[in-house]
Coordinates of N, CA and C in Angstrom, one line a residue:
Chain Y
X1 N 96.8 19.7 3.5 CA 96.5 18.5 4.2 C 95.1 18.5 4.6
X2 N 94.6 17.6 4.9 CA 93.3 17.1 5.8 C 93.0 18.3 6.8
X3 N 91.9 18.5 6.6 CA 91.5 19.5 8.2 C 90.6 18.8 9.1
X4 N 90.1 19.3 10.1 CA 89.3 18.6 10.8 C 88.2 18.4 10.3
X5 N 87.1 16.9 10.5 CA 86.3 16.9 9.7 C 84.9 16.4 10.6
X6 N 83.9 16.3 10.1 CA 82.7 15.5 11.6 C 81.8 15.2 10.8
X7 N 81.6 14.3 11.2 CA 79.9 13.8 10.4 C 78.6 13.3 11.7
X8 N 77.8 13.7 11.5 CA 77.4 13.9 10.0 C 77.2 15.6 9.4
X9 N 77.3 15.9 8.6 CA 76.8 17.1 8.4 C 75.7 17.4 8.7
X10 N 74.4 17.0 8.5 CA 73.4 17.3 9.1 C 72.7 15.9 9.9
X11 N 71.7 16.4 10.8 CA 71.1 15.3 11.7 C 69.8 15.8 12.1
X12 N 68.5 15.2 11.8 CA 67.4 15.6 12.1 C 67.0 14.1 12.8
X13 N 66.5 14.9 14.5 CA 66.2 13.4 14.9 C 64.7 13.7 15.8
X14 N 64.2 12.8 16.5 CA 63.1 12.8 17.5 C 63.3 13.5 18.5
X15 N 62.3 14.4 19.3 CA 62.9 14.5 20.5 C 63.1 13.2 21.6
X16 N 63.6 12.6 22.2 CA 63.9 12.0 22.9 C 64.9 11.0 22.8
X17 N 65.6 11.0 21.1 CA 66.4 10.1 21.3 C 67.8 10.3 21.1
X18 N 68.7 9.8 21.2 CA 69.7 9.8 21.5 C 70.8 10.1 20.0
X19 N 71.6 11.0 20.1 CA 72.5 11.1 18.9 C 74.2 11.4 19.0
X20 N 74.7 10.5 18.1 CA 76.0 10.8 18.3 C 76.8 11.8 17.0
X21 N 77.8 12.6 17.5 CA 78.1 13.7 16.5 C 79.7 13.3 16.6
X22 N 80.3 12.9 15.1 CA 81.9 12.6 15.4 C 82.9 13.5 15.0
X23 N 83.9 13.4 15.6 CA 84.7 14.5 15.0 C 86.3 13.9 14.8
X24 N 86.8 14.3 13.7 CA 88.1 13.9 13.4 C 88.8 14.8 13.2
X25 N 89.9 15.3 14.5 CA 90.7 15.8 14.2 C 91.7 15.9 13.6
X26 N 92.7 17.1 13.3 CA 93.9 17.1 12.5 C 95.2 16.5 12.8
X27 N 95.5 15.6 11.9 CA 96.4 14.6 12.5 C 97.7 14.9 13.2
X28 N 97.9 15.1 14.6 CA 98.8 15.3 15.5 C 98.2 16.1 16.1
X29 N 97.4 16.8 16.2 CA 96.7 17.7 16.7 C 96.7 17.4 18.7
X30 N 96.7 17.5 19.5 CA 96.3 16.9 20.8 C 95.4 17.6 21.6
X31 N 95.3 18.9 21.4 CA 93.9 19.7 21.6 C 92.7 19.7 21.2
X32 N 91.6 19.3 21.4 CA 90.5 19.0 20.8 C 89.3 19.7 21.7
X33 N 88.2 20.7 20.9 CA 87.5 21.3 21.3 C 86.0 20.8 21.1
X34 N 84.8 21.0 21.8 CA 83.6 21.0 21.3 C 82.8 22.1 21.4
X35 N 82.0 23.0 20.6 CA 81.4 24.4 21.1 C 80.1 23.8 20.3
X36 N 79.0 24.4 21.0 CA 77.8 24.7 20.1 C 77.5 26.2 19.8
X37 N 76.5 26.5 18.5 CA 76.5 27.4 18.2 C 74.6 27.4 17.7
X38 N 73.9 28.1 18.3 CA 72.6 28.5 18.2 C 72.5 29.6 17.1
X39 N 71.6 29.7 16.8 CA 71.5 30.7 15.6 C 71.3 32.6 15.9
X40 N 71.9 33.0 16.0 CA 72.7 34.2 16.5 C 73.0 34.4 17.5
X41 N 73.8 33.5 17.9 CA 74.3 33.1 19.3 C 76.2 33.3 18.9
X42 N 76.7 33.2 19.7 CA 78.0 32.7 19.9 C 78.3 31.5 20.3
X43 N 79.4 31.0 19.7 CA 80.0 29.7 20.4 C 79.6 29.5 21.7
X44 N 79.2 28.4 22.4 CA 79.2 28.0 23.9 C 80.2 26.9 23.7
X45 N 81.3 27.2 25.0 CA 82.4 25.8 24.7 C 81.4 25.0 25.5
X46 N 81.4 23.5 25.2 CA 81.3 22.0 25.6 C 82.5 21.6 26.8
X47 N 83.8 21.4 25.8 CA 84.3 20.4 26.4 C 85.6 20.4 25.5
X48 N 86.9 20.4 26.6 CA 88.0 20.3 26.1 C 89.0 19.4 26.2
X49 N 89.4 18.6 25.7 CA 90.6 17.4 25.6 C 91.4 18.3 25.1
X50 N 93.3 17.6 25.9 CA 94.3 17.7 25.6 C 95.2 16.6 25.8
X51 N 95.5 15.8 25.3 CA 96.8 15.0 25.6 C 95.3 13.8 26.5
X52 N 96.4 13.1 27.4 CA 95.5 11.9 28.3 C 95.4 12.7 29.2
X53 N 95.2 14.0 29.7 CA 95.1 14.4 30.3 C 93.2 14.4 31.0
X54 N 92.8 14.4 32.1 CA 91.1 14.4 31.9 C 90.5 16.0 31.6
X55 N 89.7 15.5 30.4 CA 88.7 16.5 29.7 C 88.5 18.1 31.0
X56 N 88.1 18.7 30.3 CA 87.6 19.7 30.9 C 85.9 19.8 30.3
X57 N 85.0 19.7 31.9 CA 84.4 19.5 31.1 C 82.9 20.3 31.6
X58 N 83.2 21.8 31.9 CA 83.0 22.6 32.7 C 81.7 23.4 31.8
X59 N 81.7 23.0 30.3 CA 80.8 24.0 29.3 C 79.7 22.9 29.0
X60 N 79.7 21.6 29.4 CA 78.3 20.6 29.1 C 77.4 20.9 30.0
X61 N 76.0 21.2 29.2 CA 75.0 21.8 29.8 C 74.0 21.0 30.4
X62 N 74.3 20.3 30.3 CA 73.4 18.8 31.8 C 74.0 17.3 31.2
X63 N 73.2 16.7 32.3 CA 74.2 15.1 31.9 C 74.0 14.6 31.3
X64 N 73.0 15.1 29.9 CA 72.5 14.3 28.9 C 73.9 14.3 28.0
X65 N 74.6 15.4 27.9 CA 75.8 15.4 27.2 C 76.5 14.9 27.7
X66 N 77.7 14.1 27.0 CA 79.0 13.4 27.1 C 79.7 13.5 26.1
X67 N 81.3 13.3 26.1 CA 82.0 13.4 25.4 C 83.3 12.5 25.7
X68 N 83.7 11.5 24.2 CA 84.6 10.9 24.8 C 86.1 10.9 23.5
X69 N 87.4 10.5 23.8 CA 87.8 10.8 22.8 C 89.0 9.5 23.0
X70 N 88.5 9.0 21.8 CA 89.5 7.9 21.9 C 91.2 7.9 21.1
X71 N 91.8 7.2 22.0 CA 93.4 6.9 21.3 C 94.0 8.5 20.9
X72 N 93.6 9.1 21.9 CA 93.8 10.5 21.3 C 93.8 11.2 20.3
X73 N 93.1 10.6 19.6 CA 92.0 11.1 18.3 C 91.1 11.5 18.1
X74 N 90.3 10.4 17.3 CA 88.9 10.7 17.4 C 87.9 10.9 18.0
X75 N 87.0 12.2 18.1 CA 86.0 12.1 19.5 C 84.1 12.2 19.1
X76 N 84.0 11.8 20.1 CA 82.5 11.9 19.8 C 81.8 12.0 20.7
X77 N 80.8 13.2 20.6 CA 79.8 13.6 21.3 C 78.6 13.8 21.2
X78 N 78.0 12.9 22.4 CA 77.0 12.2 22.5 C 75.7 12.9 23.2
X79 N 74.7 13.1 22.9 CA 73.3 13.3 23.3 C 72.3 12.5 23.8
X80 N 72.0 12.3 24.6 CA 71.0 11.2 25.3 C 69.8 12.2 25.5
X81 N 68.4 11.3 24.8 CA 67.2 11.8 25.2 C 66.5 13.1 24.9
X82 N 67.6 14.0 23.2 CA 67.3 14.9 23.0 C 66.1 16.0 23.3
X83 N 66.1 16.8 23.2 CA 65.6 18.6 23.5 C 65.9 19.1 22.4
X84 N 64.6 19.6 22.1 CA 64.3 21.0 20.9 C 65.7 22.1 21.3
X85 N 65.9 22.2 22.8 CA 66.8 23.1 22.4 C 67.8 22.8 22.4
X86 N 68.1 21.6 21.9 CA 69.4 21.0 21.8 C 69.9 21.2 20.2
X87 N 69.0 21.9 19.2 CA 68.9 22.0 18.4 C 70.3 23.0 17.6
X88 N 71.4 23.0 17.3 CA 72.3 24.0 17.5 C 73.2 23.2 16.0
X89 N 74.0 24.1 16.0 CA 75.4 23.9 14.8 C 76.4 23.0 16.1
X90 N 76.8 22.2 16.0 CA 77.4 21.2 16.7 C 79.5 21.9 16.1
X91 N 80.0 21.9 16.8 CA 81.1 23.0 16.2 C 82.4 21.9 17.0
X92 N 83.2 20.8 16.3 CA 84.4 20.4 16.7 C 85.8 21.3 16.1
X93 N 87.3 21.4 17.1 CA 87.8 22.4 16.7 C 89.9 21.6 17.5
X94 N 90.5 21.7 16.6 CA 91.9 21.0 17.0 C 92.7 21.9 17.1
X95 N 93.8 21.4 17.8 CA 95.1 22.7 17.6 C 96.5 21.6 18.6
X96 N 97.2 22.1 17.4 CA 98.4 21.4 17.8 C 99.1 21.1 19.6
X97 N 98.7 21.9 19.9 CA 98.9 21.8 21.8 C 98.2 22.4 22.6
X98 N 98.5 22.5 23.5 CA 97.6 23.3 24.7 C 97.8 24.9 24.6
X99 N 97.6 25.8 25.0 CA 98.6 27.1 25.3 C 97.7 28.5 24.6
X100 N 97.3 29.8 24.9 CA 96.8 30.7 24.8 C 96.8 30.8 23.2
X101 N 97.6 30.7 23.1 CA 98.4 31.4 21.6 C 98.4 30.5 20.4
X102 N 97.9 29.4 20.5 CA 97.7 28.6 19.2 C 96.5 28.5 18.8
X103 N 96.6 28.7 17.2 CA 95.2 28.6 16.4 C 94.6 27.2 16.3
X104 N 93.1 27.6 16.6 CA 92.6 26.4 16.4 C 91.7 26.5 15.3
X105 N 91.8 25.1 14.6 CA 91.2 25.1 13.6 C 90.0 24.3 13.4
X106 N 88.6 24.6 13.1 CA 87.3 24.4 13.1 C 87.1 23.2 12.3
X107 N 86.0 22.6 12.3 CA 85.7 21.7 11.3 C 84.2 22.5 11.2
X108 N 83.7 21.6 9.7 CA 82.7 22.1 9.3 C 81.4 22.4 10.6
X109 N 81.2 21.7 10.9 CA 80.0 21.4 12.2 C 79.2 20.6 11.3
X110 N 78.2 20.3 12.6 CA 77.2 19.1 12.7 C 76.0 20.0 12.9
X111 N 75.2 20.3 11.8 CA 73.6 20.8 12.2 C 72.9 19.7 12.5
X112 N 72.1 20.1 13.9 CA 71.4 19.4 14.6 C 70.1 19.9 15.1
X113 N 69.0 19.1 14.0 CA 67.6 19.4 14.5 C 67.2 18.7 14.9
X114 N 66.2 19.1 16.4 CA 65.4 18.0 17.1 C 64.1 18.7 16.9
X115 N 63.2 17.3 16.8 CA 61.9 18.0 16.5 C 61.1 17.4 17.3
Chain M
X1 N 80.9 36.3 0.1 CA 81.9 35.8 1.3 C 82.2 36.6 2.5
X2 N 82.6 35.9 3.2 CA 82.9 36.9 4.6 C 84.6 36.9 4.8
X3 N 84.8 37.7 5.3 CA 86.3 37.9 6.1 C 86.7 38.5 7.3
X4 N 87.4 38.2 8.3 CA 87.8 38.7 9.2 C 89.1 39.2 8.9
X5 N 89.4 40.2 9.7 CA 91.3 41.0 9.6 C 91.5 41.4 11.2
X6 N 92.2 40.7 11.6 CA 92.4 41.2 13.2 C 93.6 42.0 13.0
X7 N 93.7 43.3 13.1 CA 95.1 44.2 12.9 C 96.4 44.0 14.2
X8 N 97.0 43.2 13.8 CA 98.6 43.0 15.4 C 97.9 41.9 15.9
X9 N 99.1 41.3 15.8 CA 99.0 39.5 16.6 C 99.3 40.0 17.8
X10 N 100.0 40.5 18.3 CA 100.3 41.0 19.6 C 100.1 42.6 20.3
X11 N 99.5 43.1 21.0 CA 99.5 44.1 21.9 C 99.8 44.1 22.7
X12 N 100.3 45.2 23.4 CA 101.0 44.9 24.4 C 100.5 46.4 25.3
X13 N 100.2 46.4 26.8 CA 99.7 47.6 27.0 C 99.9 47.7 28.8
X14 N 99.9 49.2 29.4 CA 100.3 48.9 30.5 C 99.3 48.2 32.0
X15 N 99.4 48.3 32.8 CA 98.4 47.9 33.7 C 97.5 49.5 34.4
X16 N 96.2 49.4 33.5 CA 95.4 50.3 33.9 C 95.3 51.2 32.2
X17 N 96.2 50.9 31.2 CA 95.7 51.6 30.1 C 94.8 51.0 29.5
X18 N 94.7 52.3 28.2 CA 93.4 51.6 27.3 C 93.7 50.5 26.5
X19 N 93.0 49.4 26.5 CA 93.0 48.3 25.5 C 92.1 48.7 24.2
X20 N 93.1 48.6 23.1 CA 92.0 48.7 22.0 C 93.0 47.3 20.8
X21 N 91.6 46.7 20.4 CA 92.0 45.6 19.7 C 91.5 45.9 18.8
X22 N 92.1 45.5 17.4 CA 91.1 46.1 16.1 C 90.5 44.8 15.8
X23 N 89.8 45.4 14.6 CA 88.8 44.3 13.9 C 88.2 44.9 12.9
X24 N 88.2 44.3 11.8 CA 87.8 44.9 10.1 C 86.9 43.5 9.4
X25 N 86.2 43.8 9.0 CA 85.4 42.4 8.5 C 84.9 43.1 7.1
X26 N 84.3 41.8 6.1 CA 83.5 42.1 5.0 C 82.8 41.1 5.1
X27 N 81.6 41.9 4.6 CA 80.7 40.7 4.4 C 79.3 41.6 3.5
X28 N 78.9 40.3 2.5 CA 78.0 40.8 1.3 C 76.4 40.8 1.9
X29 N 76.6 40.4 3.2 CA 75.1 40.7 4.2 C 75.3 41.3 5.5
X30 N 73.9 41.8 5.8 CA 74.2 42.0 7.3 C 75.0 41.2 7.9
X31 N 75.9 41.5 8.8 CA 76.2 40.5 9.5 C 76.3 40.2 11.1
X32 N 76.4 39.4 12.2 CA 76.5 39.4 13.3 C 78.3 38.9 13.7
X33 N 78.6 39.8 14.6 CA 80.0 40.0 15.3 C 80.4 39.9 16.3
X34 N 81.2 38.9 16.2 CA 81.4 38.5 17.9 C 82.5 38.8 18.3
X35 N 83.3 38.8 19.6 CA 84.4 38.9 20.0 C 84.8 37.7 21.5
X36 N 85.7 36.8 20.9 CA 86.1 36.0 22.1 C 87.1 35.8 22.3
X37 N 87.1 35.6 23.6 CA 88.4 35.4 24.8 C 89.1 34.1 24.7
X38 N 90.0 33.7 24.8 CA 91.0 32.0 25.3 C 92.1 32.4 26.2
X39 N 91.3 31.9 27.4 CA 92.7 32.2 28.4 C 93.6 30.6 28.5
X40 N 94.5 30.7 28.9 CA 95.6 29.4 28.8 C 94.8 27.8 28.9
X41 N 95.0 27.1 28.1 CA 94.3 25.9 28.4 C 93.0 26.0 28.7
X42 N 92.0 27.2 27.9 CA 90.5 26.9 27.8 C 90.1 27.1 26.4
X43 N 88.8 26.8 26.7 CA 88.4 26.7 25.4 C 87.7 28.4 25.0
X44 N 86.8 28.8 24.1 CA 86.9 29.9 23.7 C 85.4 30.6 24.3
X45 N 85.5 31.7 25.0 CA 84.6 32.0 25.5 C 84.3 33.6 25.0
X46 N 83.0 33.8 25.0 CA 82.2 34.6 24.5 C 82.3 35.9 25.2
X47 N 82.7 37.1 24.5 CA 83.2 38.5 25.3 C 81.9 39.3 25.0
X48 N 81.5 39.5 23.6 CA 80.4 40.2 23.5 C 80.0 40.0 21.8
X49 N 78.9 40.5 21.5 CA 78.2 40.4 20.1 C 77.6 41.0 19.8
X50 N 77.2 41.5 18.5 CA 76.4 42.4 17.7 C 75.7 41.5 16.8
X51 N 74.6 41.7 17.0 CA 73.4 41.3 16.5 C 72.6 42.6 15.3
X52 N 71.8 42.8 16.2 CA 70.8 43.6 15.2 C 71.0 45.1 16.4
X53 N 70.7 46.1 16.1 CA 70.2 47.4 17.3 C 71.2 47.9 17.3
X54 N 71.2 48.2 19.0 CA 72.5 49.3 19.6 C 74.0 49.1 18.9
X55 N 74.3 49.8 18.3 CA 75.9 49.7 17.7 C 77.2 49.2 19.1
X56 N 76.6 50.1 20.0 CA 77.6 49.9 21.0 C 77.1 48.8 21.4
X57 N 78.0 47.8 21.8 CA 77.5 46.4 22.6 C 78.6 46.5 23.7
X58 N 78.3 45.9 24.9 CA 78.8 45.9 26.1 C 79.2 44.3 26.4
X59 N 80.1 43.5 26.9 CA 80.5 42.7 27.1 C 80.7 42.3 28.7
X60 N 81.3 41.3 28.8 CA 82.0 40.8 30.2 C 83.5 41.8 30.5
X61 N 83.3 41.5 31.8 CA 84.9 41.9 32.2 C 85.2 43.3 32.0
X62 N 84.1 44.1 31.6 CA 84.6 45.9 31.2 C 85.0 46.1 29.5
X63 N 84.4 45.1 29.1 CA 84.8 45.2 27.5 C 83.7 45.6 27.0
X64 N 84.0 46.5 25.6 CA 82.7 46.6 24.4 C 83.4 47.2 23.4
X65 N 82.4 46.7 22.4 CA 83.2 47.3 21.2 C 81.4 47.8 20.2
X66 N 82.1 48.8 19.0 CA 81.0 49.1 18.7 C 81.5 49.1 17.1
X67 N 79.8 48.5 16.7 CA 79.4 48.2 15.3 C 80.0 49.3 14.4
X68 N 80.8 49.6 13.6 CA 80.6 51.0 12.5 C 80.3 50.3 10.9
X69 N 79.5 50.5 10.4 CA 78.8 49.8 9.4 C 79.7 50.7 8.2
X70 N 80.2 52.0 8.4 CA 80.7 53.0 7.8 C 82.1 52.7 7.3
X71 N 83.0 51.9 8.6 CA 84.4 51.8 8.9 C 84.4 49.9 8.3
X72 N 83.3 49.2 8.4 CA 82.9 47.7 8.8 C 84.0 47.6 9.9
X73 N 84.0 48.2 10.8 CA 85.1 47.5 11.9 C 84.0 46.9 13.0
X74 N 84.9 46.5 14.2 CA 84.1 46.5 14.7 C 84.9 46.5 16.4
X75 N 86.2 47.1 16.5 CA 87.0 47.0 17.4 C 86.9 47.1 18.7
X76 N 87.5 46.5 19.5 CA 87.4 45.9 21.1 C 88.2 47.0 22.0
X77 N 87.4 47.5 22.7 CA 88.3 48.4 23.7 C 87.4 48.0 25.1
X78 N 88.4 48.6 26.0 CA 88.4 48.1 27.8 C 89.0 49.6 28.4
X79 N 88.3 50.4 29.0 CA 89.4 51.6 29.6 C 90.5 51.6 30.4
X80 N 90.8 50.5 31.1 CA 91.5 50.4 32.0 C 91.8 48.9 32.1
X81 N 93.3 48.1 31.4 CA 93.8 47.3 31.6 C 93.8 46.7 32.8
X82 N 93.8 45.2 33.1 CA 94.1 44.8 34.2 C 95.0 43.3 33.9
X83 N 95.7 43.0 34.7 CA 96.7 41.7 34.8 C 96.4 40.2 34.1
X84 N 94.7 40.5 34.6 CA 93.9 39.4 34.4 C 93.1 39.3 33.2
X85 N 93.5 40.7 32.2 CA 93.0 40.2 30.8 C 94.0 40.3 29.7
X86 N 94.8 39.2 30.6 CA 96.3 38.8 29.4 C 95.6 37.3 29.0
X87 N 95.2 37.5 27.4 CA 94.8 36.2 27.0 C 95.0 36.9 25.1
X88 N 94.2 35.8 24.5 CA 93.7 35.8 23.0 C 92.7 35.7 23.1
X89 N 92.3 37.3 21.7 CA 90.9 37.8 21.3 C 91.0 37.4 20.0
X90 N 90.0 36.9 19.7 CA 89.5 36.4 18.3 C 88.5 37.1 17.9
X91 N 88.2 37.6 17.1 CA 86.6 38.1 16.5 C 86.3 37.3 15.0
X92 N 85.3 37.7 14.7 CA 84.3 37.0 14.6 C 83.5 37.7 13.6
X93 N 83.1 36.6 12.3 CA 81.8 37.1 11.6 C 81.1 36.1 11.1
X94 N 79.7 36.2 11.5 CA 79.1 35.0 10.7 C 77.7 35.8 10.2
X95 N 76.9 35.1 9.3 CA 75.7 35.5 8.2 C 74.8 35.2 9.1
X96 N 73.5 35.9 8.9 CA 72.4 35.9 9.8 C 71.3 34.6 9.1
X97 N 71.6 34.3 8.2 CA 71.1 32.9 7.5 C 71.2 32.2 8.1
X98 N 72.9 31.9 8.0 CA 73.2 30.4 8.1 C 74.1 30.4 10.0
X99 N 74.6 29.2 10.0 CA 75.7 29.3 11.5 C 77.1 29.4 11.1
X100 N 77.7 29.8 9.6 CA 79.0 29.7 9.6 C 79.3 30.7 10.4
X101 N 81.0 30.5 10.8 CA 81.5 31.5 11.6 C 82.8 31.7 11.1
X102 N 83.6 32.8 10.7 CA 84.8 33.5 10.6 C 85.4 34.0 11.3
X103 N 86.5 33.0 11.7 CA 87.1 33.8 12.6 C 89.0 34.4 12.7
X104 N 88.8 35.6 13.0 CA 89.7 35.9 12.4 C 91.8 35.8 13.0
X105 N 92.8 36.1 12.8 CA 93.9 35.3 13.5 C 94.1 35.5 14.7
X106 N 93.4 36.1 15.6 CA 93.9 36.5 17.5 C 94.7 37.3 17.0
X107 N 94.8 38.2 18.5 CA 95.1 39.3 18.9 C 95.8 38.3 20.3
X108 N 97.0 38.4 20.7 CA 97.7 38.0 21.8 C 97.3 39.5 22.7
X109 N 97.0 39.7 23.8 CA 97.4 41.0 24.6 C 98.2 40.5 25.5
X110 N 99.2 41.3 26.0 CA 99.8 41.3 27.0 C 99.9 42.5 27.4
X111 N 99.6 42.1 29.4 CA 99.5 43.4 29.8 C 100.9 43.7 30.9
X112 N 101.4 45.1 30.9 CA 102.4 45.0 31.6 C 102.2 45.6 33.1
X113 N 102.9 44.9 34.3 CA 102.7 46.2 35.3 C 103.4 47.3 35.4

């Protein structure tokens, strides 16, 4: 079946302007993740949906970031007024429910260069 | 290509023993190794990583695990269990090129009193 998918694949933009990164999760999926990944770095989580429940949203690194996810699907996360160091592998990630123990499954990412 | 192998979906250990979680990777380059945490309803949070240098790398929370280039492992140990690191460990391989990341099936721990 379909896995999770996000476009764009890549994104080269200005510094200052604004970009959106989408992500389509796996169909039924109700957990939905966002992580960035810098180049030999580790994951940093963003921001986590589950159900209509409200996001968690405790890993966005100032309020230029947002993230919203509609009809409990598809989400997209948004950059306002980009930063060079915002420059990262953009990493969306689903999993069938909430709970320690379920695998989540990644989508390709979103490389994102600001220059 | 790269691979992760996390040895035992589940551990199970008492309160105050040793935690040891395995980890076995391949990979046709150097590569950088991570190890992270998910506790109930979060997202995945960063325990420790091997980069370039000291084999042994030191983490959060009393964890480290060390590089063996010999064994390609790269397993997670803690000396002394505590209540509060019952969660899932994933590790991790990605290429120093590129940002893909491998990761491999979790390790559930559970710890007992």
């Amino acid at each position: 079946g379909a896995g999770v998918s996000q476009s764009p694949s890549n994104k080269v933009t200005e510094k200052g302007k604004d970009v959106e990164l989408r992500c389509d999760p796996i169909s039924g999926h109700t957990a939905l993740y966002w992580y960035r990944q810098s180049l030999g770095q580790g994951l940093e989580f963003l921001i986590y949906f589950q159900g209509n429940s409200a996001p968690d949203k405790s890993g966005l690194p100032s309020d230029r970031f947002s993230a919203e996810r509609t009809g409990g699907s598809v989400s997209t996360l948004t950059i306002q007024r980009t930063q060079q160091e915002d420059s990262a592998v953009y990493l969306c990630a689903s999993s069938p429910r909430q709970g320690v123990s379920v695998k989540q499954y990644f989508g390709p990412g979103t490389r994102l260069t600001v220059t | 290509a790269q691979s992760v192998t996390q040895l035992g979906s589940h551990v199970s250990v008492s309160e105050g023993a040793l935690v040891l979680l395995r980890c076995n990777y391949s990979s046709s380059v150097p590569p950088y190794l991570f190890w992270y945490v998910q506790y109930p309803n979060q997202g995945l949070q960063l325990l420790l990583k091997y980069t370039t240098g000291a084999t042994l790398v030191k983490g959060i929370n009393g964890f480290e695990a060390e590089f063996k280039k010999s064994e390609t492992s790269f397993h997670l140990t803690k000396p002394s269990a505590h209540m509060s690191d019952a969660a899932e460990y994933f590790c991790a391989v990605s290429d120093t090129g590129g940002f893909k990341t491998i990761f491999g099936a979790g390790t559930r721990l559970f710890v007992k009193a």
